[in-house]
XYZ file of C-alpha atoms in Angstrom:
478
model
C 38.705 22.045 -10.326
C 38.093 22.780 -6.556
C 36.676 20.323 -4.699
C 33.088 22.641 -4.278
C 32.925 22.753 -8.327
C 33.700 18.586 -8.420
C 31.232 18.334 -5.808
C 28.473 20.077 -7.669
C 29.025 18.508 -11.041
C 28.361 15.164 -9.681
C 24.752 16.552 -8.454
C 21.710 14.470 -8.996
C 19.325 15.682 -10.954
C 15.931 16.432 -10.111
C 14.153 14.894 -12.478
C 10.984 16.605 -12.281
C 10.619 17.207 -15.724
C 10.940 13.546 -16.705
C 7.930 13.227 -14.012
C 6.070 15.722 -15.889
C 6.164 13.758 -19.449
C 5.302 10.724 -17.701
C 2.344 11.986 -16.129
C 0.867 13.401 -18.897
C 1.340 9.863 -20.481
C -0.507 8.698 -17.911
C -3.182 10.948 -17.908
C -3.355 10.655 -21.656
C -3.853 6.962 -20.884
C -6.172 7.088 -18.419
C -8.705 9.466 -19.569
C -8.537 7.448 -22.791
C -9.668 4.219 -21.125
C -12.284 7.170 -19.530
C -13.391 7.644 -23.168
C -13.085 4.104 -24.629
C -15.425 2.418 -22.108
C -18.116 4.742 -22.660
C -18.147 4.113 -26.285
C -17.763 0.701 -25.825
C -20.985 0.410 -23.427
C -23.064 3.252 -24.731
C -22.163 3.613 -28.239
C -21.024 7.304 -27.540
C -18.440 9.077 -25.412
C -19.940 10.558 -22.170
C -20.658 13.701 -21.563
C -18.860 13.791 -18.054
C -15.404 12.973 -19.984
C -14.835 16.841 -20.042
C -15.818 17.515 -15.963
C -13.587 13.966 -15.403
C -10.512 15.413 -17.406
C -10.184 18.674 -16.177
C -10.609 17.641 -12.499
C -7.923 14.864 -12.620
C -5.306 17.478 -14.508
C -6.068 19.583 -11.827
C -5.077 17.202 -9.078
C -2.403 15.832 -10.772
C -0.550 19.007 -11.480
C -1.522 20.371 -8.221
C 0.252 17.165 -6.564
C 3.290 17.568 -8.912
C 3.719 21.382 -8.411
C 4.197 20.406 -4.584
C 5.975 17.717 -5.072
C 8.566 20.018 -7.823
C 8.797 22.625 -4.917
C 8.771 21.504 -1.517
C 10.389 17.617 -2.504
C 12.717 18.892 -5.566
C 14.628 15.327 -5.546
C 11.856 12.857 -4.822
C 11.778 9.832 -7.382
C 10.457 11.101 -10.777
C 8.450 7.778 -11.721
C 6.308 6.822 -8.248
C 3.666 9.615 -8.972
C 3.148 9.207 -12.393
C 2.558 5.568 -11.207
C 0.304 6.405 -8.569
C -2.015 8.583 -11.223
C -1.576 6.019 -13.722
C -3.065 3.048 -11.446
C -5.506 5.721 -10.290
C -6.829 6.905 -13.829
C -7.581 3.369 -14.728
C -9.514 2.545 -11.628
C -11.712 5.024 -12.122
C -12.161 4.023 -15.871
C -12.946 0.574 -14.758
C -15.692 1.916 -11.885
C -17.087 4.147 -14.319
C -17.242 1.066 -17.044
C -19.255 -1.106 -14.386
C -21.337 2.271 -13.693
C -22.852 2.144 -16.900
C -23.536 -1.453 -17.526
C -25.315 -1.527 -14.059
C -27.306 1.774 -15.436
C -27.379 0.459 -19.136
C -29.230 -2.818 -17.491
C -31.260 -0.775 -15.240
C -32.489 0.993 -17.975
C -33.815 -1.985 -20.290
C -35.376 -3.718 -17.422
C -37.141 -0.510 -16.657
C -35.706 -0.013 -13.410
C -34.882 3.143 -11.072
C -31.398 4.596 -12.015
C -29.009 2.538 -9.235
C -25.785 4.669 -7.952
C -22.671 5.196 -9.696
C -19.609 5.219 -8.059
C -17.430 7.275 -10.130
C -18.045 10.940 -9.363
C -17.332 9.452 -5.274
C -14.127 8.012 -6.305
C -12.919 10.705 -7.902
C -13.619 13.204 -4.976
C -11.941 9.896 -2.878
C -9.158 10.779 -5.411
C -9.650 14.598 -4.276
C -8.980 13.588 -0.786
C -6.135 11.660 -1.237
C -4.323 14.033 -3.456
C -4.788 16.357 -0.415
C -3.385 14.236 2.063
C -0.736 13.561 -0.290
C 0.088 17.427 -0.074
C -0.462 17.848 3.375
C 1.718 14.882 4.358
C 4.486 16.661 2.288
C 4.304 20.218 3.359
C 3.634 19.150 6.906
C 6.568 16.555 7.303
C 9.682 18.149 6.123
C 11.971 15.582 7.548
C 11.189 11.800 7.986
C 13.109 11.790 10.642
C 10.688 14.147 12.739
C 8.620 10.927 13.087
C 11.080 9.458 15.415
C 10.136 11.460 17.874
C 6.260 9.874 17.708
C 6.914 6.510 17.711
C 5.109 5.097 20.847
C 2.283 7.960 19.985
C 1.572 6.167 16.460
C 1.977 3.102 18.329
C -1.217 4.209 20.946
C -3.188 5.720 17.736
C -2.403 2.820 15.978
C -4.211 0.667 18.344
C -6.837 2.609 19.076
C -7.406 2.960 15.333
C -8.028 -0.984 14.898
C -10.100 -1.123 18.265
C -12.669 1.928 16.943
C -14.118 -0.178 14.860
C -15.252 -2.737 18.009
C -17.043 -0.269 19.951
C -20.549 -0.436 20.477
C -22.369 2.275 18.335
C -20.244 3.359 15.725
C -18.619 -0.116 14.487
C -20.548 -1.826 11.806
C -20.078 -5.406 10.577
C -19.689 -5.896 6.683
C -19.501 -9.062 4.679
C -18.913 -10.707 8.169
C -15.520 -8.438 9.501
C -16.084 -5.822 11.824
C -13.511 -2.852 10.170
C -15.947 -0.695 9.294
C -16.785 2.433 11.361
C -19.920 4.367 11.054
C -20.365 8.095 11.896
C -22.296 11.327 10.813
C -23.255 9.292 7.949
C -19.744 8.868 6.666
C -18.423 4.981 6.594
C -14.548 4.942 7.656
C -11.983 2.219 7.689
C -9.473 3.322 10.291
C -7.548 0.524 9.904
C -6.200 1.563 6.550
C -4.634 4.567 8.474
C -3.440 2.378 11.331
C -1.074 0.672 9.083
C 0.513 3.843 8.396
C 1.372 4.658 12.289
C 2.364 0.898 13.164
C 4.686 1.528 10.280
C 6.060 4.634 12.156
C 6.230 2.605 15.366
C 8.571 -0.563 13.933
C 10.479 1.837 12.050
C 11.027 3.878 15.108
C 11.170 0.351 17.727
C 13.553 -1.015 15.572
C 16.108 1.548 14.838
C 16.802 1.536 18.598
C 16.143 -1.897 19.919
C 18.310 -3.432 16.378
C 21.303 -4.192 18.122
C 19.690 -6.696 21.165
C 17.156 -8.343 18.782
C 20.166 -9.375 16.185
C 21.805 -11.204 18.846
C 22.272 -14.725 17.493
C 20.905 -17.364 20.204
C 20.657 -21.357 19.524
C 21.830 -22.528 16.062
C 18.993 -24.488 13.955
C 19.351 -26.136 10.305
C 21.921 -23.714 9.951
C 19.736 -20.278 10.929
C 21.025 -18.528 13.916
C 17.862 -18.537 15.653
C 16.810 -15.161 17.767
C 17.446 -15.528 21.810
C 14.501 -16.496 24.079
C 14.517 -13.033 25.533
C 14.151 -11.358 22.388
C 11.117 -13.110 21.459
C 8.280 -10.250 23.039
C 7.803 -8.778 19.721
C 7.547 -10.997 17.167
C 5.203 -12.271 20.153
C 2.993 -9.686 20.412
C 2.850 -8.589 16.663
C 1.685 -12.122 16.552
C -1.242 -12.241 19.271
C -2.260 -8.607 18.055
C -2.691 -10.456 14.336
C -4.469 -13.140 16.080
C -6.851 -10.937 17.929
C -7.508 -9.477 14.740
C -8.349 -12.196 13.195
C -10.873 -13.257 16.150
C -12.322 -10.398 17.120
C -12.970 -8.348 13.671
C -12.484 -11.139 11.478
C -10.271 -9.959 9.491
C -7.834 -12.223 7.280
C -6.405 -9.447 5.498
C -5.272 -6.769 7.972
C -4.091 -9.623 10.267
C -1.902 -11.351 7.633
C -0.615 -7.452 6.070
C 0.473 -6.291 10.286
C 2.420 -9.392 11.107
C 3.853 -9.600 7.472
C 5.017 -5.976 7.239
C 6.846 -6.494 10.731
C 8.527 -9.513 10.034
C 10.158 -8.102 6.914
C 10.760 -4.891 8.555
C 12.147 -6.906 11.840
C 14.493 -9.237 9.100
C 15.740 -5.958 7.303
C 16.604 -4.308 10.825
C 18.627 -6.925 11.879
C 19.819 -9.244 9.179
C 19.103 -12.441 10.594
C 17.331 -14.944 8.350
C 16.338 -16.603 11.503
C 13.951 -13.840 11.964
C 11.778 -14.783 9.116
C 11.907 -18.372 9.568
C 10.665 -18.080 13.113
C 7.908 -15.656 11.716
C 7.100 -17.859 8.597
C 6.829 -20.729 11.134
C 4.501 -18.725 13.280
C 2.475 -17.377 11.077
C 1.928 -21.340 9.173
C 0.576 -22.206 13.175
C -1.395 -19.556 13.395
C -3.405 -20.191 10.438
C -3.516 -23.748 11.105
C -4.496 -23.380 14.473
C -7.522 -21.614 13.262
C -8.707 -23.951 10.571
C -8.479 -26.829 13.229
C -10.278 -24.495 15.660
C -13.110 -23.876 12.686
C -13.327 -27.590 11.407
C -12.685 -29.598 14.538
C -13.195 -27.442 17.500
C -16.266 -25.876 16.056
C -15.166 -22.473 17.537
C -17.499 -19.726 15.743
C -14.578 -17.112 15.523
C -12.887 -18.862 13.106
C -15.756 -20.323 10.871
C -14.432 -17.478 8.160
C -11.429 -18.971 7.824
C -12.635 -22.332 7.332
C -15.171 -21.134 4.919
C -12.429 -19.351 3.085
C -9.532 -22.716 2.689
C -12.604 -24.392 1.499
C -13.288 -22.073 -1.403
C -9.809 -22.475 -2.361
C -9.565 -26.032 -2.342
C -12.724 -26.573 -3.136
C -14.204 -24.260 -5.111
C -16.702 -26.342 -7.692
C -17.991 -28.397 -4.349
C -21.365 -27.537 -4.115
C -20.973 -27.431 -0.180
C -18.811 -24.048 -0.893
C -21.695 -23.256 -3.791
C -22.389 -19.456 -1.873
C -18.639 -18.730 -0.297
C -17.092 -20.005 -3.869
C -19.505 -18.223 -6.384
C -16.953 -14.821 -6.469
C -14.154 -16.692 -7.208
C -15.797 -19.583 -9.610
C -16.449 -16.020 -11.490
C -13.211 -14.586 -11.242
C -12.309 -17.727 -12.892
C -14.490 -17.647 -15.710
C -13.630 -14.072 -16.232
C -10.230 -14.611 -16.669
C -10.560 -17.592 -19.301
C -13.305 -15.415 -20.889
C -10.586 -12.627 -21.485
C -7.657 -15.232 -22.522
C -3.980 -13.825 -23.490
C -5.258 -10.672 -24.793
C -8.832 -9.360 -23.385
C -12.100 -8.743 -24.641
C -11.510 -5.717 -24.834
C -12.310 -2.642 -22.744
C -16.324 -2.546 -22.289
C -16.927 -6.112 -24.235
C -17.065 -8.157 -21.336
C -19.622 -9.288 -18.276
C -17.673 -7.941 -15.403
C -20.801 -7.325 -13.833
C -21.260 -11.009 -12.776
C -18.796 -11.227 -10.399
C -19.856 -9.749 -7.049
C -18.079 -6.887 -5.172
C -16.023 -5.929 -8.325
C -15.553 -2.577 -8.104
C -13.782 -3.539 -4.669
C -11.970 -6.964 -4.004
C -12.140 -7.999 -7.726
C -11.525 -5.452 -9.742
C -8.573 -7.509 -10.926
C -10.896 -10.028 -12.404
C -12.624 -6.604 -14.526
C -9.145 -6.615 -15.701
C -8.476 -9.649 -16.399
C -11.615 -10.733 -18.070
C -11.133 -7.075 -20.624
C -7.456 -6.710 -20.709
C -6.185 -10.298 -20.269
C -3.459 -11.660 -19.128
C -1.473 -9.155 -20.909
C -3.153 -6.275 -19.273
C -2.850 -7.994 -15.320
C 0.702 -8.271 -15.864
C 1.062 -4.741 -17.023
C -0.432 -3.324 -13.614
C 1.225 -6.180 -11.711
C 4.587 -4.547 -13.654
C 3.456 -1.043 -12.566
C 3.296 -2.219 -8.753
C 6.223 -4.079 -9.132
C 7.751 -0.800 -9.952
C 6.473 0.765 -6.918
C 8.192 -1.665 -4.544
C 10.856 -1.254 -7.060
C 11.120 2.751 -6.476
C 10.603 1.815 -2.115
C 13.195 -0.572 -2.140
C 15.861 1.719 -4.347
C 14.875 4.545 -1.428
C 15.903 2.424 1.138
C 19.623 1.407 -0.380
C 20.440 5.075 -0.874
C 18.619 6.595 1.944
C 21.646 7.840 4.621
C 19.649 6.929 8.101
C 18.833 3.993 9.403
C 15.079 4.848 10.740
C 14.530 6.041 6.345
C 15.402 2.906 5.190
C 13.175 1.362 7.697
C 10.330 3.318 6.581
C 10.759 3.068 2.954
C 10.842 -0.774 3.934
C 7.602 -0.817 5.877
C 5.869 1.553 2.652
C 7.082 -0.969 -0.117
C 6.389 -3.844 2.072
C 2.170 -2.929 2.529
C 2.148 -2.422 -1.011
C 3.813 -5.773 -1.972
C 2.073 -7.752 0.200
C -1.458 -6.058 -0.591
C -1.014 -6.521 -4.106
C 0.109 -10.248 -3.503
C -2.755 -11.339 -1.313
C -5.196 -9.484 -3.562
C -4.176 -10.906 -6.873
C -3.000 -14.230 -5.067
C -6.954 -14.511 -3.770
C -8.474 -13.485 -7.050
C -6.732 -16.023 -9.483
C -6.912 -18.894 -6.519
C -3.386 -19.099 -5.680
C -4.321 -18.309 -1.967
C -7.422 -18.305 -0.394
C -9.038 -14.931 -0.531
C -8.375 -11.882 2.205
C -10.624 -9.319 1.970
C -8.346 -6.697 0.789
C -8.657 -4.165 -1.536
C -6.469 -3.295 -4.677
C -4.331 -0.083 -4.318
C -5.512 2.435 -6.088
C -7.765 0.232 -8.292
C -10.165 -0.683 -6.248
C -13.478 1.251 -5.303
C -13.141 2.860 -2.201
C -12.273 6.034 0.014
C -10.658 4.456 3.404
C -7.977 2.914 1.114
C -7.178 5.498 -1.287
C -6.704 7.972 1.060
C -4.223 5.803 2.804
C -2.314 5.047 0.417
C -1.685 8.191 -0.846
C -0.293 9.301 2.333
C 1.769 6.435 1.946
C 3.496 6.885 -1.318
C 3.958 11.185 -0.167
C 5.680 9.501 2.705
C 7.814 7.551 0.434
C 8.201 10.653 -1.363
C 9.488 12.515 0.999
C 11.992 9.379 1.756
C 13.509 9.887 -1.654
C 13.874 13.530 -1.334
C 15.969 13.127 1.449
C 17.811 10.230 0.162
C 18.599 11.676 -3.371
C 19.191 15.376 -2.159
C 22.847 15.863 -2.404
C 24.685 16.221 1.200
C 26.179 19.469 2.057
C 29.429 20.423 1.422
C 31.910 21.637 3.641
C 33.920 24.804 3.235
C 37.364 24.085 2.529
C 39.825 23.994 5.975
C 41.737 26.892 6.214
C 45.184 26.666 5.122
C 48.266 27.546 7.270
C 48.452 30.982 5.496
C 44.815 31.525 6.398
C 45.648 31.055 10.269
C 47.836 33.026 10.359
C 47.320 37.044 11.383
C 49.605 40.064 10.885
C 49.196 42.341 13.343
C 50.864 45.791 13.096
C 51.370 47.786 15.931
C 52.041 51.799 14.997
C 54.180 53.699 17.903
């Protein structure tokens, strides 16, 4: 067997029709839940199942035509993922649609808003920037060449939302932006480009910043020069947290560098002096809220006290969402209430920062850990990209991607079942909302196109020319 033949048997395969059976398991399961809650609720299934259906098998085969043509040897299992989490968000919207209309209607009440039909054209968008960021990026690597632009864009992205005019304060953080009637979160695309930017910062500056300077508790600590940075990631986090007020954002940027700054340079002492930072920071601003009285931090302080605290009635208004959360999970118990059966509606906001509760309190514990599984396998699928991917600035990427989504998730959940105090952030994919969704679907085509690149089998070289082969007869007729 030649060495072209061995090289071609060894091929990985594509995969795409093992994508293809899982996402039709996935759609099976999620317009079931569609189906289920509105029985459940109503007594009958509703008559927007067909419309709901047919417009998410559109988008979903739409996304995985692209993806079987223009990203052949992507991973097989993130989409069907993606559409799974997706699906059952917008079962779980559209189940806390019609209790709010079901009680609207026996108190005799106008008809509020439903939220469904908006997250599924959300959904709409997102599958199109999921198709645009694969047919327009056909190499990862062309990013490179953009770093300190996404690094600009970035920033202006998480200033927009302080200018006079267009920025509009919600729930006390200023990250919203208002215009031609539209409401936008631009820093759910910032994280994107400052993902661009590290990956790109690091791949060239790797070599200075994994220097080893003074040794401490046996961690080769990172030289005093090296330190602007980890320095300025940190003040930008802080300003964050100051300025829009934002836990969330501030504790995803400096934790997504940190990681991406370890995995760039292999020093452990990297994370310690990050960890330790980032512990300083936030006690800095709970002394400057409790003792110092400094308004910019009175969130923060407000927030550790609903943790600790959450029963005190001091904390009675900032603890009532997670007191319950609370309730809603012991309601639900090991196995759920059952899909419909519950009183989701009581805890505020939970179409949006606790729509894990909604799961918790109809799924149980047994459900949570089945979409903390599916995330898990998301990171899973990032980091996998990143062993196998062949360049250095990939696996930086595919780093920063899983990292957002790890952390997100861990905050989220972490705030909703009072392991940490709460953030702000939303749920991937789960969660009510258009800024987010959008986002991250960008983010896992990005991913996508990671894993094409990783898992496409490298070129083969023609065989060199033998002796024989260099070697020309030339006859020369009198």
């Amino acid at each position: 067997m030649s060495d072209t033949q061995q090289a071609n048997s060894v091929q990985p395969r594509k995969r795409r029709g093992a994508e293809l059976v899982l996402l039709v398991l996935a759609l099976g399961v999620a317009v079931g839940a569609y189906a289920v809650v509105g029985v459940a609720v109503t007594g009958h299934i509703s008559s927007q199942i067909v419309s709901y259906a047919l417009g998410l098998v559109l988008l979903v085969g739409i996304a995985h035509l692209v993806v079987r043509f223009r990203a052949p040897y992507a991973d097989p299992i993130l989409l069907p993922c993606v559409v799974l989490l997706n699906g059952l968000g917008l079962a779980l919207i559209h189940r806390l649609d019609l209790s709010k209309v079901k009680a609207a209607q026996d108190a005799g009440e106008a008809m509020p808003r439903v939220d469904a039909p908006a997250q599924l054209t959300w959904t709409a968008v997102g599958v199109a920037a999921f198709i645009a960021m694969l047919l327009l990026v056909r190499d990862h690597r062309w990013l490179q060449r953009a770093t300190y632009t996404a690094l600009f864009a970035g920033v202006a992205l998480l200033l927009l939302p302080l200018v006079p005019g267009i920025g509009v304060r919600f729930q006390g953080a200023q990250i919203w932006v208002r215009f031609a009637g539209l409401s936008f979160q631009p820093g759910e695309v910032a994280k994107m480009l400052l993902i661009v930017f590290f990956a790109g910062y690091l791949v060239v500056k790797k070599e200075a910043l994994a220097l080893a300077g003074r040794r401490f508790l046996g961690l080769d600590l990172p030289r005093g020069r090296d330190l602007g940075p980890i320095l300025a990631a940190w003040f930008i986090s802080l300003a964050i947290l100051v300025f829009q007020r934002d836990l969330g954002t501030a504790v995803l940027f400096f934790g997504v560098f940190v990681i991406m700054l370890y995995v760039a340079t292999e020093r452990p002492g990297w994370l310690f002096l990050g960890g330790t930072m980032f512990v300083g920071g936030a006690w800095f601003a709970y002394i400057a809220a409790t003792q110092l009285h400094i308004s910019q931090f009175s969130h923060i302080a407000n927030r550790v006290n609903a943790w600790l605290h959450p029963f005190d009635p001091a904390n009675a208004n900032g603890a009532y969402q997670i007191i319950q959360s609370l309730y809603g999970f012991a309601y639900g118990g090991l196995l759920g209430r059952g899909l419909g059966e519950g009183h989701p509606t009581l805890v505020p906001l939970a179409k949006s920062d606790f729509i894990a509760a909604v799961i918790g309190e109809e799924l149980g514990l047994t459900g949570l850990m089945a979409i903390l599984l599916l995330y898990g396998v998301i990171v899973e699928r990032g980091l996998r990209t990143a062993l196998v991917c062949r360049d250095q600035y990939g696996k930086l990427l595919a780093i920063g991607v899983a990292s957002v989504f790890a952390i997100q998730v861990f905050v989220v959940i972490g705030g909703v079942t009072k392991l940490i105090p709460l953030t702000g952030l939303t749920t991937p994919f789960l969660s009510y909302g258009g800024s987010s969704l959008v986002a991250n679907w960008a983010l896992v085509a990005l991913m996508l196109r990671i894993s094409d690149f990783a898992r496409r089998p490298a070129a083969v070289l023609p065989p060199a020319p033998t002796e024989d082969a260099l070697t020309q007869v030339v006859v020369v007729r009198r």
